[in-house]
Short mmCIF file of C-alpha atoms in Angstrom, two decimals:
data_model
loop_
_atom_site.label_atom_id
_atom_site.label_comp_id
_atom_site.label_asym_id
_atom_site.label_seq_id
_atom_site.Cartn_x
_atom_site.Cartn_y
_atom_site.Cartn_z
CA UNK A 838 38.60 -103.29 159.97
CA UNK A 839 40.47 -106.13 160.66
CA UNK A 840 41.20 -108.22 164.01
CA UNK A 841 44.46 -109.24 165.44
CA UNK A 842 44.49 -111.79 168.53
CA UNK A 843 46.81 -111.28 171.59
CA UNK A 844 47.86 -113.30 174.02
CA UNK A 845 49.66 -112.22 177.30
CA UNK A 846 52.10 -113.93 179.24
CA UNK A 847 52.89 -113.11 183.17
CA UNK A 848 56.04 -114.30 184.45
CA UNK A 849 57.06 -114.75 188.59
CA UNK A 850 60.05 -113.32 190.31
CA UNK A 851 62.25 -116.18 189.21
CA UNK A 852 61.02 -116.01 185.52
CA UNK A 853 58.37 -119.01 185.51
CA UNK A 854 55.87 -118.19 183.45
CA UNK A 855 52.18 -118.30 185.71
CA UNK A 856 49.51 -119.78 183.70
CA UNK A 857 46.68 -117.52 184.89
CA UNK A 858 46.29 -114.36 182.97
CA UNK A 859 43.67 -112.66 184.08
CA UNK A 860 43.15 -109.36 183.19
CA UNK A 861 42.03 -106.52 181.32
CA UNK A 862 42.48 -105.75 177.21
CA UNK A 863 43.52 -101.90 176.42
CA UNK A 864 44.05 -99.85 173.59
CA UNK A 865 45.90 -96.17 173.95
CA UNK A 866 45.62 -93.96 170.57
CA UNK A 867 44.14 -96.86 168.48
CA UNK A 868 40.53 -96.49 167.50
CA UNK A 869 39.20 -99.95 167.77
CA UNK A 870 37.42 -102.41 170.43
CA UNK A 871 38.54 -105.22 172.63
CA UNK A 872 37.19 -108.07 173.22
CA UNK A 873 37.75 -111.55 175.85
CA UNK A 874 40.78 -113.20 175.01
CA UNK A 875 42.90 -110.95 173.23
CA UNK A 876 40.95 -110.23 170.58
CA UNK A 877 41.33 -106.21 169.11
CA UNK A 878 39.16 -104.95 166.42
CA UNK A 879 40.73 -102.26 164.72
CA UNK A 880 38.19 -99.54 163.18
CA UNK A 881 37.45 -99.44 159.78
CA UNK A 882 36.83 -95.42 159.84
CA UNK A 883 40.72 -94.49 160.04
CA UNK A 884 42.92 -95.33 157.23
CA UNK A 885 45.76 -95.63 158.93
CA UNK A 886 46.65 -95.46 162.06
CA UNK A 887 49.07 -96.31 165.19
CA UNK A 888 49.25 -97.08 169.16
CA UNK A 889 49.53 -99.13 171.91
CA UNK A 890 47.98 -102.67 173.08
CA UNK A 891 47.73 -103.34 176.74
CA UNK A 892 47.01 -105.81 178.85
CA UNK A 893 46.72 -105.42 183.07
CA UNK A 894 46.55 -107.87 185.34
CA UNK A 895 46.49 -106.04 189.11
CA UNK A 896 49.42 -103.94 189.43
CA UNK A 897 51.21 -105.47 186.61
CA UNK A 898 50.97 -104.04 183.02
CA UNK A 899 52.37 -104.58 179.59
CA UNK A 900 52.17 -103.54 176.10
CA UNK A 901 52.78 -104.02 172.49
CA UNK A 902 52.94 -101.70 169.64
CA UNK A 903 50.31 -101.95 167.03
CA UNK A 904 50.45 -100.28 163.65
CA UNK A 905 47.58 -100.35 160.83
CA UNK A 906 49.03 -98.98 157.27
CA UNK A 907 47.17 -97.57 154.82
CA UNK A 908 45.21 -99.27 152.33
CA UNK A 909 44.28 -97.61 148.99
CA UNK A 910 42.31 -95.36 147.87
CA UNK A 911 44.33 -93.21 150.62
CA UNK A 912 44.40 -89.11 151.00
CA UNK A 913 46.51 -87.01 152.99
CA UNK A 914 46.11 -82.88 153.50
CA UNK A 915 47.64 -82.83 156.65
CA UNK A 916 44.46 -80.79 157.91
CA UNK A 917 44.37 -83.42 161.12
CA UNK A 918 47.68 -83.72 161.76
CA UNK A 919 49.19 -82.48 165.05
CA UNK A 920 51.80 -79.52 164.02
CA UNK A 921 55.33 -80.87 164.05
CA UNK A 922 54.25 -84.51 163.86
CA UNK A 923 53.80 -86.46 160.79
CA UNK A 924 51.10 -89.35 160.74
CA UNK A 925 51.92 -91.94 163.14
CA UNK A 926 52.08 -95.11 160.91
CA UNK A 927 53.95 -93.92 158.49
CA UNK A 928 57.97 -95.47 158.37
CA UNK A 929 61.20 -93.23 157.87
CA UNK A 930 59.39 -90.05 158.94
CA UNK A 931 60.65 -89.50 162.78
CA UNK A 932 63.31 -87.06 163.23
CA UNK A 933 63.16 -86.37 159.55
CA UNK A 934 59.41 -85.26 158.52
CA UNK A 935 57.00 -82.47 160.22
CA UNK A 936 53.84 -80.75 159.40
CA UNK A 937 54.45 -77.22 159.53
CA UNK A 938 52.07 -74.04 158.64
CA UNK A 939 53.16 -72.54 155.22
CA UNK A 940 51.25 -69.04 154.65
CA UNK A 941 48.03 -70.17 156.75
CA UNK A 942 48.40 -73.70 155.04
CA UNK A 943 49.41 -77.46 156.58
CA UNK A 944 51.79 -78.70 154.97
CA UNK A 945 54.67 -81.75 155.64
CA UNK A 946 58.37 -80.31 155.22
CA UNK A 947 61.76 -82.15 155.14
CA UNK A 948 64.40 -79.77 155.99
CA UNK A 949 67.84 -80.08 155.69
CA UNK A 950 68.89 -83.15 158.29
CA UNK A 951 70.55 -82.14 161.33
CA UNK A 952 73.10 -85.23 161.79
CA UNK A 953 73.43 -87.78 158.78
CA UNK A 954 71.91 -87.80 155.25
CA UNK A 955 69.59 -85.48 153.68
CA UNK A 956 68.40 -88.32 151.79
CA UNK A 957 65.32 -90.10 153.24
CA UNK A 958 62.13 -92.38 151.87
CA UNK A 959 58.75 -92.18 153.90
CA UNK A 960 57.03 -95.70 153.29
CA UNK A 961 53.09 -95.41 153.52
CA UNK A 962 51.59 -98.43 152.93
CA UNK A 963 52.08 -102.43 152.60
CA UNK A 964 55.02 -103.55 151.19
CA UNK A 965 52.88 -106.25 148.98
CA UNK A 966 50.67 -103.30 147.74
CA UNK A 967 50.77 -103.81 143.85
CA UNK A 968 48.16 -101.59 141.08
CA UNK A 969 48.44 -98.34 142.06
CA UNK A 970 48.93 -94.72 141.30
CA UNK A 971 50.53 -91.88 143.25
CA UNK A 972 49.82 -88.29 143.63
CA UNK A 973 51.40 -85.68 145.55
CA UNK A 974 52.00 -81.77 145.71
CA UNK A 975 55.45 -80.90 146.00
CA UNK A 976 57.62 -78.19 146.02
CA UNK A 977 61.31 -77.76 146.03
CA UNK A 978 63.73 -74.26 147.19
CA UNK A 979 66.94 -73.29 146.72
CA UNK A 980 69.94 -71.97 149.01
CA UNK A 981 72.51 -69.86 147.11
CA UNK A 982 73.76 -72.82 144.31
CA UNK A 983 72.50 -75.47 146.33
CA UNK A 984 68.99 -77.09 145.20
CA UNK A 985 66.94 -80.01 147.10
CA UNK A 986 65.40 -83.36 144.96
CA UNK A 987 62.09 -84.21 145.45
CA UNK A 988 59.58 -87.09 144.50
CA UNK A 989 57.47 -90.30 145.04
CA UNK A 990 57.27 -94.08 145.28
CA UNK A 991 55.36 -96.77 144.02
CA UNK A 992 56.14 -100.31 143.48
CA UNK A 993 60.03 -100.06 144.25
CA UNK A 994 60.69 -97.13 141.90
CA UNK A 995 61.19 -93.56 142.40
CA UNK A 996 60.19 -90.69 140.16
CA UNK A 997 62.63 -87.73 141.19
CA UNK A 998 63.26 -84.71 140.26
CA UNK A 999 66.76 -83.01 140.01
CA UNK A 1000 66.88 -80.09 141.37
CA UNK A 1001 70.71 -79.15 140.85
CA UNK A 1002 70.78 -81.14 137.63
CA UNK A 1003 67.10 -79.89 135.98
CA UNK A 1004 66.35 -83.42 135.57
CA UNK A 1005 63.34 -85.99 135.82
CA UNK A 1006 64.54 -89.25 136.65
CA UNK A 1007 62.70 -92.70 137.06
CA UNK A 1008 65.28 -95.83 138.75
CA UNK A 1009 64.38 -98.43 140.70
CA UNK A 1010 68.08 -97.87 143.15
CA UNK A 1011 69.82 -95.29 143.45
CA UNK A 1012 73.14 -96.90 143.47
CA UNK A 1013 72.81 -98.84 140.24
CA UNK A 1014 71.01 -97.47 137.55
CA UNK A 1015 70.45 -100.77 135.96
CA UNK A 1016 66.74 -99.70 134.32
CA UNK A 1017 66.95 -95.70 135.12
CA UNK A 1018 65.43 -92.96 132.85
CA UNK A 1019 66.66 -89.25 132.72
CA UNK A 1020 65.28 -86.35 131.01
CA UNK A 1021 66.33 -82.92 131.39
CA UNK A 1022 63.27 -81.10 133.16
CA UNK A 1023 63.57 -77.29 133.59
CA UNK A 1024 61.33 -76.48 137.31
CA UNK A 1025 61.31 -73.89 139.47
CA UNK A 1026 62.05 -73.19 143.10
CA UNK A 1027 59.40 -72.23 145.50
CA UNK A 1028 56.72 -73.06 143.21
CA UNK A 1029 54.37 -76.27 144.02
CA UNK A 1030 54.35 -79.19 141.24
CA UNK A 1031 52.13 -81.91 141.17
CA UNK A 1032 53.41 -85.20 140.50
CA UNK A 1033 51.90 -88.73 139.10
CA UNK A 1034 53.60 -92.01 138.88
CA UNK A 1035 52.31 -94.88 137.92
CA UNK A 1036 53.52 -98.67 136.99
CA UNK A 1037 52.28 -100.86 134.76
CA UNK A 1038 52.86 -104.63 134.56
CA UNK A 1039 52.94 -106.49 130.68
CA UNK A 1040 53.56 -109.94 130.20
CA UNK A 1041 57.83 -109.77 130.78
CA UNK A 1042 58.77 -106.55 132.10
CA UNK A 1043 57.54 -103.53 133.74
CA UNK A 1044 56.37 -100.21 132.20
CA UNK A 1045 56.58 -96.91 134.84
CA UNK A 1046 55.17 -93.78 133.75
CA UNK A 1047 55.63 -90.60 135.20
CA UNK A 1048 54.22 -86.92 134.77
CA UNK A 1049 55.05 -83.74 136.57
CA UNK A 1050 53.07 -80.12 135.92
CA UNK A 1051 52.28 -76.86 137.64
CA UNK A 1052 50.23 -77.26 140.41
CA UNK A 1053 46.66 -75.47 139.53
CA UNK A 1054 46.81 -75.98 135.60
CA UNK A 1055 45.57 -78.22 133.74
CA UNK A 1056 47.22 -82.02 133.93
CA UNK A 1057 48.97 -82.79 130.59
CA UNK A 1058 47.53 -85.88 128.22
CA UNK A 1059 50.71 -87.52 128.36
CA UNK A 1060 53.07 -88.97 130.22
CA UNK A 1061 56.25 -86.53 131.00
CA UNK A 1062 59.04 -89.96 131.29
CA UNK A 1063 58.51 -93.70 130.43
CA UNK A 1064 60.82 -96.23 131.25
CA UNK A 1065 60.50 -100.19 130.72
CA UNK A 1066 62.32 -102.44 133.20
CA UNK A 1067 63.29 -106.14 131.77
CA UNK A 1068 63.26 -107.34 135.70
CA UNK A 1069 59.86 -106.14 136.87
CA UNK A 1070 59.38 -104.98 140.18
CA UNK A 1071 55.51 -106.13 141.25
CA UNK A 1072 54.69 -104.58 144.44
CA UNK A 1073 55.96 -102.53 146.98
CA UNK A 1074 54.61 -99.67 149.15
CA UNK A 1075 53.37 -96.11 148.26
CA UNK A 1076 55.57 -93.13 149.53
CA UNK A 1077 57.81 -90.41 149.35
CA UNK A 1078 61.06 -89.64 148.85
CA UNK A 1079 63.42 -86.33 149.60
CA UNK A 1080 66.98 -84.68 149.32
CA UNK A 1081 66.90 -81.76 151.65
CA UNK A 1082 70.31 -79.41 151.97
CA UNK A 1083 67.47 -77.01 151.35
CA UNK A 1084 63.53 -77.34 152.36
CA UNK A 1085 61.16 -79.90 150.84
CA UNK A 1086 57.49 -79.39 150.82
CA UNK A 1087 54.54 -81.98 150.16
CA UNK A 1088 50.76 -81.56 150.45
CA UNK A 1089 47.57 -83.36 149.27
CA UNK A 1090 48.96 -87.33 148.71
CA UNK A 1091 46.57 -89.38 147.27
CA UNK A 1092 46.94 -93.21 146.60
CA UNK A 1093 44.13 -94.96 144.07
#
């Protein structure tokens, strides 16, 4: 819904820019309306979206990327999405993230990376997002000994869980555990688990709660892991986060 102003600048042979830019405003895969003088309206109707500005001026054209994030209260099935794409706005997903059809169903997979780390984070929304909750359908599998990690974001932290290990684990970085909570958590291969994380600021540090539970039954009362952390984290964008030697699957994401 809201507007972002343009401006374009034509250049000669020799690199002077020419004052007179006449031309025609352009959007490709962005729902939205332009207007006189650079000014694009981006629709209200799509949470979240991504695609291309342009601006002609007779023969000559150029363009500028334009990416709209996701604002909360935000839902994802993967029902619209193009198979073997991933939503377009979304950061950390390309190479990495696809939606794929699982027994008649969409759903988003990471499988095991073909070059570099299994390891990846999917960033959703703004990174100044702050008061919000997480849910997603996930589901881990297993390769001979070898088990894949799954989980979500939300304000900076990441609730994980372990597949090798049998663990639930709440940390802010992975490479210092400075605040991190771990609790041994017996789950199950190829079987979908819903997850719920969500952060809570007091008056000097900052309270993340996390619950994990069949997908289908009933969601427990209380909270599965609690962790406090004396440096509170405030905001940060929504996401989700994967270790894939073997498949990771996620469905039904929802942000309130």
């Amino acid at each position: 819904g809201a507007r972002v102003d343009y401006t374009a600048h034509l250049y000669n042979a020799l690199g002077q820019e020419m004052w007179q830019t006449q031309g025609t405003w352009g959007l490709k895969e962005i729902r939205g309306t332009t207007g006189a003088n650079g000014h694009i309206a981006v629709s209200s109707e799509v949470n979240g979206q991504s695609g291309i500005v342009t601006f002609k001026s007779g023969e000559l054209e150029g363009s500028a990327r334009l990416r709209v994030v996701a604002n909360f209260p935000y839902e994802e099935n993967f029902d619209s999405v193009r198979m073997g794409t991933y939503p377009s706005f979304w950061i950390g997903a390309a190479g990495k993230f696809k939606v794929v059809d699982l027994e008649g169903e969409k759903v988003l997979v990471k499988p095991p990376a073909a070059r570099a780390l299994h390891r990846s984070v999917v960033f959703i929304g703004p990174s100044d997002a702050s008061g919000y909750t997480v849910q997603v359908d996930l589901m881990g599998t297993k390769k001979r000994r070898v088990r894949s990690d799954m989980g979500v974001v939300s304000h900076r932290y990441t609730l994980d869980l372990l597949g090798n290990h049998q663990r639930l684990q709440v940390r802010s970085w992975a490479s210092d555990l400075r605040m991190a909570k771990t609790i041994d958590f017996a789950w199950d291969p190829d079987m979908w688990y819903t997850m719920k994380l969500k952060v809570e600021q007091a008056s000097n540090k900052t309270i993340v709660l996390g619950k994990v539970w069949k997908r289908g039954t009933d969601e427990p009362a209380g909270w599965s892991i609690r962790a406090e952390d004396p440096l509170p984290i405030t905001e940060g964008s929504y996401g989700i986060y994967g270790y894939s030697p073997t498949n990771v699957y996620y469905d039904n994401i929802k942000i309130w």
